[in-house]
Tab-separated table of C-alpha atoms and ligand atoms in Angstrom:
chain	number	residue	atom	x	y	z
A	1	MET	CA	70.822	124.153	102.822
A	2	GLU	CA	72.398	121.086	104.731
A	3	CYS	CA	69.243	120.072	103.807
A	4	VAL	CA	68.338	120.298	100.073
A	5	ARG	CA	72.418	118.828	99.329
A	6	VAL	CA	71.638	115.689	101.181
A	7	VAL	CA	68.264	115.155	99.155
A	8	LEU	CA	69.886	116.093	96.029
A	9	THR	CA	72.945	114.065	96.489
A	10	VAL	CA	70.129	111.123	97.242
A	11	PHE	CA	67.835	112.325	94.607
A	12	LEU	CA	71.147	111.980	91.892
A	13	ALA	CA	72.878	109.106	93.142
A	14	SER	CA	69.227	107.020	93.291
A	15	ILE	CA	68.850	108.017	89.710
A	16	VAL	CA	72.404	106.408	89.323
A	17	ALA	CA	71.359	103.562	90.760
A	18	ALA	CA	67.678	103.432	88.552
A	19	LEU	CA	69.656	104.218	85.184
A	20	ALA	CA	72.097	101.194	86.003
A	21	MET	CA	69.366	98.785	87.081
A	22	GLU	CA	67.266	99.725	84.146
A	23	ALA	CA	69.479	98.751	81.358
A	24	GLN	CA	70.968	97.036	82.981
A	25	GLU	CA	74.437	99.043	82.953
A	26	SER	CA	77.791	98.387	82.562
A	27	PRO	CA	80.362	98.675	85.283
A	28	ASP	CA	81.685	101.130	82.884
A	29	ARG	CA	78.599	103.475	82.533
A	30	VAL	CA	77.720	103.163	85.636
A	31	VAL	CA	81.267	104.429	87.233
A	32	SER	CA	81.164	107.494	84.113
A	33	LEU	CA	77.505	108.468	85.626
A	34	LEU	CA	79.052	108.507	89.341
A	35	THR	CA	81.706	110.877	87.886
A	36	GLN	CA	79.127	113.085	87.091
A	37	ASP	CA	77.624	113.342	89.942
A	38	PRO	CA	78.221	116.429	91.678
A	39	ALA	CA	78.497	114.987	95.100
A	40	VAL	CA	80.839	112.330	93.879
A	41	LYS	CA	82.817	115.224	92.498
A	42	ALA	CA	82.536	116.193	95.435
A	43	ALA	CA	84.174	113.608	97.059
A	44	LEU	CA	87.178	112.682	94.267
A	45	ALA	CA	88.231	116.383	94.673
A	46	ALA	CA	88.983	116.561	98.133
A	47	ALA	CA	90.490	113.220	97.576
A	48	LYS	CA	92.883	114.603	96.036
A	49	ALA	CA	93.396	118.211	97.761
A	50	SER	CA	93.851	116.643	100.471
A	51	GLU	CA	96.525	113.634	99.590
A	52	SER	CA	99.107	114.885	102.014
A	53	GLN	CA	97.061	114.711	104.817
A	54	THR	CA	96.448	111.205	103.990
A	55	ILE	CA	100.038	110.695	103.072
A	56	GLU	CA	100.645	112.456	106.334
A	57	THR	CA	98.316	110.064	107.921
A	58	GLN	CA	100.600	107.287	106.003
A	59	VAL	CA	103.510	108.605	108.380
A	60	ARG	CA	102.186	108.018	111.023
A	61	LEU	CA	100.469	105.087	111.326
A	62	THR	CA	103.385	103.483	110.277
A	63	GLU	CA	105.239	104.563	113.083
A	64	ILE	CA	103.170	102.627	115.090
A	65	PRO	CA	104.723	99.373	115.211
A	66	ALA	CA	102.423	96.461	114.617
A	67	PRO	CA	104.041	93.217	113.925
A	68	SER	CA	101.124	89.923	112.899
A	69	PHE	CA	99.590	89.162	116.261
A	70	LYS	CA	100.975	92.803	117.868
A	71	GLU	CA	98.098	95.091	116.876
A	72	THR	CA	96.632	96.624	119.531
A	73	ALA	CA	98.571	99.998	119.167
A	74	ARG	CA	98.192	101.035	115.793
A	75	ALA	CA	94.238	99.707	116.274
A	76	GLU	CA	93.792	101.361	118.589
A	77	GLU	CA	93.780	104.622	116.437
A	78	MET	CA	92.709	103.011	113.361
A	79	LYS	CA	89.349	103.153	116.085
A	80	ARG	CA	90.736	107.330	116.466
A	81	LEU	CA	90.399	107.858	113.360
A	82	PHE	CA	87.674	105.891	112.134
A	83	GLN	CA	85.589	108.021	114.547
A	84	GLN	CA	87.241	110.685	113.641
A	85	ALA	CA	86.632	110.453	109.996
A	86	GLY	CA	82.549	110.152	110.776
A	87	LEU	CA	82.195	106.313	110.888
A	88	ARG	CA	79.668	105.179	113.171
A	89	ASN	CA	79.704	102.341	115.027
A	90	VAL	CA	83.886	102.126	115.376
A	91	ARG	CA	84.266	99.042	117.265
A	92	GLY	CA	86.719	96.076	117.658
A	93	ASP	CA	85.219	91.966	117.208
A	94	LYS	CA	86.910	89.579	119.089
A	95	ALA	CA	89.666	88.630	116.618
A	96	GLY	CA	91.213	92.297	116.941
A	97	ASN	CA	89.844	94.255	113.878
A	98	VAL	CA	88.390	97.867	113.912
A	99	VAL	CA	85.314	98.256	112.115
A	100	GLY	CA	83.219	100.956	111.309
A	101	ASP	CA	79.943	101.495	109.752
A	102	ARG	CA	79.035	103.905	107.039
A	103	PRO	CA	75.138	103.709	106.073
A	104	GLY	CA	73.404	103.579	102.983
A	105	MET	CA	69.781	103.907	101.797
A	106	ALA	CA	69.678	100.209	102.399
A	107	LEU	CA	71.007	97.402	104.160
A	108	HIS	CA	72.258	95.691	100.658
A	109	PRO	CA	74.598	95.780	98.953
A	110	HIS	CA	76.968	95.910	101.411
A	111	VAL	CA	80.215	96.150	100.681
A	112	VAL	CA	83.135	95.490	102.851
A	113	VAL	CA	86.584	97.886	101.815
A	114	ALA	CA	89.842	96.733	103.711
A	115	ALA	CA	93.081	97.229	104.890
A	116	HIS	CA	95.465	95.450	107.079
A	117	LEU	CA	96.843	96.605	110.337
A	118	ASP	CA	100.462	94.555	110.241
A	119	THR	CA	103.301	93.861	109.026
A	120	VAL	CA	106.008	91.531	108.661
A	121	PHE	CA	108.685	93.280	111.328
A	122	PRO	CA	109.012	92.106	114.289
A	123	GLU	CA	109.515	93.782	116.777
A	124	GLY	CA	112.057	96.160	117.688
A	125	THR	CA	112.800	96.442	113.699
A	126	ASN	CA	113.409	100.752	113.369
A	127	VAL	CA	110.501	102.143	111.454
A	128	ARG	CA	110.819	105.753	112.149
A	129	VAL	CA	109.848	106.671	108.963
A	130	ARG	CA	113.715	109.036	106.844
A	131	ARG	CA	111.858	111.210	103.543
A	132	GLU	CA	113.426	112.009	100.819
A	133	GLY	CA	112.254	114.590	99.063
A	134	ALA	CA	108.924	112.991	97.787
A	135	VAL	CA	110.009	109.147	98.896
A	136	LEU	CA	109.892	108.316	102.065
A	137	HIS	CA	111.699	104.600	104.245
A	138	ALA	CA	110.327	103.134	106.484
A	139	PRO	CA	109.847	98.852	107.028
A	140	GLY	CA	105.579	98.680	106.024
A	141	ILE	CA	105.205	102.530	104.926
A	142	GLY	CA	103.602	100.557	101.690
A	143	ASP	CA	102.772	97.710	103.424
A	144	ASP	CA	100.087	97.820	104.561
A	145	SER	CA	100.109	102.169	106.235
A	146	ARG	CA	98.632	102.628	102.720
A	147	GLY	CA	96.129	100.799	102.503
A	148	LEU	CA	95.015	102.367	106.067
A	149	ALA	CA	95.618	105.396	105.107
A	150	VAL	CA	93.237	105.492	102.531
A	151	LEU	CA	91.038	103.490	103.962
A	152	LEU	CA	90.443	106.408	105.869
A	153	ALA	CA	90.884	108.894	103.193
A	154	ILE	CA	87.365	107.393	101.484
A	155	ALA	CA	85.906	107.685	104.606
A	156	ARG	CA	86.814	111.276	105.411
A	157	VAL	CA	85.896	112.413	102.043
A	158	LEU	CA	82.850	111.011	101.820
A	159	ASN	CA	81.772	112.964	104.919
A	160	GLN	CA	83.240	116.182	103.766
A	161	ALA	CA	81.089	115.466	100.197
A	162	ASN	CA	78.032	114.130	101.762
A	163	VAL	CA	77.660	111.384	98.841
A	164	GLN	CA	74.363	108.892	100.002
A	165	THR	CA	74.944	105.043	98.534
A	166	PRO	CA	72.669	103.407	98.139
A	167	GLY	CA	73.795	99.957	99.090
A	168	SER	CA	76.089	99.999	103.180
A	169	ILE	CA	79.486	100.585	103.105
A	170	THR	CA	81.352	99.404	106.419
A	171	PHE	CA	85.287	100.616	106.569
A	172	VAL	CA	87.655	97.022	108.207
A	173	ALA	CA	91.578	97.451	109.694
A	174	ASP	CA	92.067	93.383	110.154
A	175	VAL	CA	94.783	91.729	111.540
A	176	GLY	CA	97.281	89.371	110.949
A	177	GLU	CA	97.006	89.190	107.029
A	178	GLU	CA	100.830	88.539	107.328
A	179	GLY	CA	102.677	85.540	107.461
A	180	LEU	CA	102.043	83.551	110.018
A	181	GLY	CA	98.956	85.374	110.836
A	182	ASP	CA	97.173	83.749	107.948
A	183	LEU	CA	94.278	85.611	107.503
A	184	ARG	CA	92.747	85.474	110.518
A	185	GLY	CA	91.559	88.498	111.041
A	186	ILE	CA	89.884	88.839	107.784
A	187	LYS	CA	88.635	84.962	108.772
A	188	ALA	CA	86.539	86.618	111.909
A	189	ILE	CA	85.184	89.268	109.623
A	190	PHE	CA	83.532	86.772	107.163
A	191	ASP	CA	82.766	83.055	110.368
A	192	GLU	CA	81.889	85.734	112.695
A	193	THR	CA	81.492	89.659	112.810
A	194	LEU	CA	79.759	89.489	110.019
A	195	LYS	CA	79.532	86.717	108.822
A	196	GLY	CA	76.198	86.399	106.218
A	197	ALA	CA	76.130	89.679	105.196
A	198	VAL	CA	78.724	90.590	103.014
A	199	ASP	CA	78.048	91.025	98.922
A	200	ARG	CA	81.451	92.296	98.005
A	201	PHE	CA	84.031	93.114	98.934
A	202	VAL	CA	87.681	95.933	98.081
A	203	THR	CA	91.352	95.222	99.520
A	204	ILE	CA	93.219	98.183	100.279
A	205	ASP	CA	96.875	96.781	100.205
A	206	GLY	CA	100.236	97.417	98.690
A	207	ASP	CA	100.663	100.348	96.782
A	208	GLY	CA	99.854	101.152	92.797
A	209	MET	CA	97.093	101.254	90.297
A	210	GLY	CA	97.511	96.898	89.602
A	211	LEU	CA	94.010	94.860	90.558
A	212	SER	CA	94.321	91.142	90.897
A	213	HIS	CA	91.073	89.428	91.116
A	214	THR	CA	93.286	85.293	90.982
A	215	PHE	CA	94.353	85.265	94.536
A	216	VAL	CA	97.574	82.373	95.233
A	217	GLY	CA	96.789	79.882	97.676
A	218	SER	CA	99.237	78.705	100.055
A	219	ARG	CA	100.076	76.396	102.698
A	220	ARG	CA	102.398	77.253	105.382
A	221	TYR	CA	104.067	74.693	107.417
A	222	ARG	CA	105.950	75.097	110.935
A	223	VAL	CA	108.137	71.133	110.836
A	224	THR	CA	109.807	70.743	113.571
A	225	PHE	CA	112.543	67.744	114.229
A	226	LYS	CA	113.276	66.123	117.710
A	227	GLY	CA	115.542	63.984	119.920
A	228	PRO	CA	117.665	63.154	122.436
A	229	GLY	CA	120.520	64.854	121.906
A	230	GLY	CA	124.297	64.834	123.992
A	231	HIS	CA	127.628	65.976	124.102
A	232	SER	CA	129.435	65.642	120.373
A	233	PHE	CA	131.444	63.982	121.341
A	234	ALA	CA	131.061	61.159	124.417
A	235	ASP	CA	127.197	60.091	122.225
A	236	PHE	CA	127.903	59.919	118.454
A	237	GLY	CA	125.985	58.166	116.963
A	238	THR	CA	122.803	59.898	117.628
A	239	PRO	CA	120.633	61.040	115.157
A	240	SER	CA	120.884	64.679	115.237
A	241	PRO	CA	117.558	66.973	114.571
A	242	ILE	CA	119.707	69.065	113.397
A	243	GLY	CA	120.998	66.639	110.390
A	244	ALA	CA	117.385	65.658	109.372
A	245	LEU	CA	115.901	68.862	109.015
A	246	GLY	CA	119.121	69.394	106.461
A	247	ARG	CA	118.533	66.305	104.427
A	248	ALA	CA	115.361	67.660	104.242
A	249	ILE	CA	115.305	71.411	103.131
A	250	ASP	CA	118.319	69.029	100.743
A	251	LYS	CA	115.541	67.362	99.111
A	252	ILE	CA	112.853	70.360	98.893
A	253	GLN	CA	115.213	72.024	97.529
A	254	GLU	CA	115.404	69.527	94.949
A	255	LEU	CA	111.437	69.576	94.205
A	256	GLN	CA	109.481	70.478	91.311
A	257	VAL	CA	106.610	72.084	91.151
A	258	PRO	CA	104.103	70.810	88.974
A	259	PRO	CA	103.219	72.050	85.859
A	260	ASN	CA	100.551	74.505	83.819
A	261	SER	CA	100.661	76.494	86.691
A	262	ARG	CA	102.197	79.289	89.017
A	263	SER	CA	103.331	76.568	92.096
A	264	THR	CA	106.016	78.296	94.317
A	265	PHE	CA	107.787	76.204	97.608
A	266	ASN	CA	110.625	78.220	99.627
A	267	VAL	CA	111.747	77.021	102.713
A	268	GLY	CA	112.037	80.866	104.734
A	269	ARG	CA	113.461	80.421	108.526
A	270	ILE	CA	115.135	77.964	110.511
A	271	GLY	CA	115.991	77.499	114.037
A	272	GLY	CA	118.046	74.534	116.710
A	273	GLY	CA	120.737	73.810	118.653
A	274	THR	CA	121.691	75.190	122.469
A	275	SER	CA	125.405	75.078	121.450
A	276	VAL	CA	128.598	73.847	118.722
A	277	ASN	CA	129.260	70.761	120.988
A	278	SER	CA	125.813	69.440	121.882
A	279	ILE	CA	123.691	67.286	119.549
A	280	PRO	CA	121.007	69.826	118.802
A	281	VAL	CA	117.098	68.131	120.462
A	282	ASP	CA	115.044	69.953	118.628
A	283	ALA	CA	116.267	72.048	115.047
A	284	TRP	CA	112.647	73.090	112.643
A	285	MET	CA	111.846	75.544	109.827
A	286	GLU	CA	108.764	77.427	108.502
A	287	VAL	CA	107.872	75.625	105.154
A	288	ASP	CA	105.662	78.593	102.065
A	289	LEU	CA	104.039	76.994	99.386
A	290	ARG	CA	102.080	78.687	96.787
A	291	SER	CA	99.645	77.757	94.157
A	292	ASP	CA	97.501	80.151	91.802
A	293	ASP	CA	95.740	76.301	91.681
A	294	ARG	CA	93.850	74.140	93.857
A	295	SER	CA	95.034	70.727	92.481
A	296	ALA	CA	98.035	71.878	92.353
A	297	LEU	CA	98.339	72.889	96.105
A	298	ALA	CA	97.561	69.906	96.912
A	299	ALA	CA	100.620	68.347	94.417
A	300	LEU	CA	103.177	70.408	95.969
A	301	ASP	CA	101.834	69.906	99.768
A	302	GLY	CA	101.836	65.532	98.991
A	303	GLN	CA	105.002	66.162	98.019
A	304	LEU	CA	106.870	67.853	100.590
A	305	GLN	CA	105.343	65.349	102.737
A	306	LYS	CA	107.289	62.567	101.163
A	307	THR	CA	110.103	64.453	101.229
A	308	LEU	CA	109.822	65.769	105.146
A	309	ASP	CA	109.330	61.175	105.548
A	310	ALA	CA	112.296	60.918	103.218
A	311	ALA	CA	114.264	63.491	105.632
A	312	LEU	CA	113.748	61.088	108.838
A	313	ALA	CA	114.367	57.976	108.055
A	314	ALA	CA	117.440	58.725	106.060
A	315	GLU	CA	118.216	60.661	109.158
A	316	HIS	CA	117.868	57.656	111.018
A	317	THR	CA	119.298	55.110	108.659
A	318	ARG	CA	123.228	57.014	108.919
A	319	TRP	CA	123.622	56.023	111.948
A	320	HIS	CA	121.808	52.946	111.395
A	321	GLN	CA	118.558	53.643	114.244
A	322	LEU	CA	115.084	53.307	114.648
A	323	SER	CA	112.925	56.358	116.292
A	324	VAL	CA	114.984	58.052	118.107
A	325	LEU	CA	114.098	61.421	116.228
A	326	THR	CA	110.213	62.181	115.557
A	327	MET	CA	109.229	65.081	113.839
A	328	THR	CA	105.824	67.005	114.322
A	329	LYS	CA	104.809	68.985	110.593
A	330	GLU	CA	101.963	72.391	112.562
A	331	LEU	CA	99.713	73.924	109.980
A	332	VAL	CA	100.408	77.839	110.661
A	333	GLY	CA	99.067	78.558	107.016
A	334	ASP	CA	96.152	77.847	104.694
A	335	ARG	CA	94.957	80.123	102.208
A	336	PRO	CA	92.137	78.971	100.070
A	337	VAL	CA	92.886	80.017	96.406
A	338	GLY	CA	90.024	81.388	94.523
A	339	ALA	CA	89.694	83.787	91.920
A	340	ALA	CA	86.140	86.587	90.520
A	341	PRO	CA	86.091	85.449	87.188
A	342	ALA	CA	86.911	88.627	85.453
A	343	ASN	CA	83.779	89.448	84.364
A	344	SER	CA	82.309	89.642	87.117
A	345	VAL	CA	80.886	93.160	88.706
A	346	VAL	CA	83.453	94.396	90.785
A	347	VAL	CA	86.406	93.320	88.673
A	348	GLU	CA	84.198	95.132	85.499
A	349	THR	CA	84.207	98.145	87.624
A	350	ALA	CA	87.419	98.321	89.264
A	351	PHE	CA	88.774	98.323	85.740
A	352	ALA	CA	87.011	101.683	85.326
A	353	ALA	CA	87.440	103.117	88.416
A	354	THR	CA	90.947	103.049	87.139
A	355	ARG	CA	90.725	104.238	84.001
A	356	ALA	CA	88.300	106.208	85.230
A	357	VAL	CA	91.207	108.490	87.347
A	358	GLY	CA	93.570	107.439	83.875
A	359	VAL	CA	95.192	104.671	84.419
A	360	SER	CA	95.713	102.061	82.527
A	361	PRO	CA	94.921	98.686	84.761
A	362	ALA	CA	97.286	96.108	84.912
A	363	VAL	CA	96.279	93.255	86.357
A	364	SER	CA	98.275	90.270	89.001
A	365	VAL	CA	98.241	87.385	90.459
A	366	SER	CA	98.033	88.339	94.662
A	367	SER	CA	97.470	86.728	97.649
A	368	SER	CA	95.388	89.542	100.094
A	369	ASP	CA	93.147	88.835	102.710
A	370	ALA	CA	90.920	88.861	99.680
A	371	ASN	CA	92.077	85.028	99.224
A	372	TYR	CA	88.892	84.028	101.643
A	373	PRO	CA	86.568	86.360	100.850
A	374	THR	CA	86.551	85.099	97.188
A	375	SER	CA	86.895	81.359	98.936
A	376	LEU	CA	83.738	81.877	99.912
A	377	ARG	CA	82.327	83.067	96.759
A	378	ILE	CA	82.067	86.316	97.259
A	379	PRO	CA	83.021	89.170	94.514
A	380	SER	CA	86.336	90.101	95.819
A	381	VAL	CA	89.018	92.349	94.672
A	382	HIS	CA	92.530	93.800	95.590
A	383	ILE	CA	93.945	97.262	94.868
A	384	GLY	CA	97.227	99.303	95.261
A	385	GLY	CA	96.903	102.005	97.474
A	386	GLY	CA	98.338	104.267	94.470
A	387	GLY	CA	102.312	105.586	94.427
A	388	GLU	CA	105.060	103.007	93.731
A	389	GLY	CA	106.409	101.126	95.923
A	390	SER	CA	109.732	99.353	96.344
A	391	GLY	CA	111.270	96.604	98.852
A	392	ILE	CA	108.425	95.752	99.899
A	393	HIS	CA	108.818	92.972	102.806
A	394	THR	CA	112.282	94.370	103.607
A	395	PRO	CA	113.879	96.900	105.909
A	396	SER	CA	114.816	98.794	102.924
A	397	GLU	CA	111.294	99.672	101.705
A	398	SER	CA	110.007	102.873	100.669
A	399	PHE	CA	106.975	104.318	98.892
A	400	ASP	CA	106.988	107.014	96.149
A	401	THR	CA	104.557	109.457	96.697
A	402	THR	CA	104.556	110.994	92.702
A	403	ASP	CA	100.171	111.538	92.011
A	404	SER	CA	99.395	108.576	95.055
A	405	TRP	CA	96.421	110.446	94.773
A	406	ARG	CA	95.157	109.402	92.114
A	407	GLY	CA	95.132	105.411	93.873
A	408	THR	CA	92.501	107.014	96.556
A	409	GLN	CA	90.408	108.595	93.487
A	410	ARG	CA	90.658	105.061	92.606
A	411	ALA	CA	89.550	103.369	95.514
A	412	LEU	CA	86.501	106.327	96.132
A	413	LEU	CA	85.135	105.287	93.061
A	414	LEU	CA	85.851	101.638	92.932
A	415	THR	CA	83.508	101.930	96.683
A	416	ILE	CA	81.060	104.563	95.897
A	417	ALA	CA	80.411	102.526	92.966
A	418	LEU	CA	80.081	98.843	94.480
A	419	ALA	CA	77.353	100.562	96.627
A	420	GLN	CA	75.367	100.714	93.924
A	421	LYS	CA	72.393	98.486	93.610
B	501	LIG	ZN1	100.160	93.396	102.309
């Protein structure tokens, strides 16, 4: 019985693929044919029926702390869950990503589906999930425990329903997506672990039924001012790193963003100093610049550099001194701007899969793991994992599970559709 089922499934999947190839079927048609395939139908039904299990997994993963650079415990759990979901060759790579394969009838098209392991919350944050009816409250519950849970659900139901795909699927739970992680996990996937092997990329990141194919780039700096410091009374007149930092922040807040683009700047963190009665020996800040336009981002970066140099000079001038302070600008984040064309197969398929689960697709611009493969010209799309989140990146983050199964189904259908020839 089992064998007959497999053969039948293979047969049907081949028909879908053949039809698509022959007539240059539109992604809509491919998706609609897939929804008539018995195995795919069974997988979609299983995704809906087991949504409560998906939500339980989401809760469990949220309660394993995973600040960027400290994802190991959550990665270990994902490794175990990848194996349990029936993925093959489950392994960790050098960067700390967890990778598992689901071979198809051929190697290509090779689809990578990913969700990130890390959160923006520091060690020691209370990550216990509190439930209030259909709503779950905890830092990281949506971003990106939701993506990880959906990733696992896809692997699980593909196996349960014995779906065979023409192309192969690799599942990735990656490190370092957030903040200063600087996409280090996904960069390692495309530069080393799966270098040259990937045809299409999907990241399931956060909540909702939106999708993005335009990716905002960013440049992030950690700027540090240093000086000799001293006693606040005895050494009065010594240029101050905090003085220079304050001047820099004042000037940054006055920057004008380039027109005809969506560009932003933010001083996100500051620190420094020793005590109220010491001239500080150091002061630092972290600055984030973003834009959906490559040249606008470069222009904004140019403005920032000038601003920083001027702030340092102004602090020296104020105290009639030269070269007492030093300034270092460390580039701690560099996400390339990228976009997959709206009429590309991945994007059209993502639209079709969204409509197929009864939702009209909303497009937004985002910044995610998809930035990197897009900049390498690998067609990529970012989708939400369903449900409805609020308070993202804050300790009061929540996730409303109402109808969240649609997100699981959409991600599943998109994955299967992209693994067609
Ligand atoms: Zn995220």
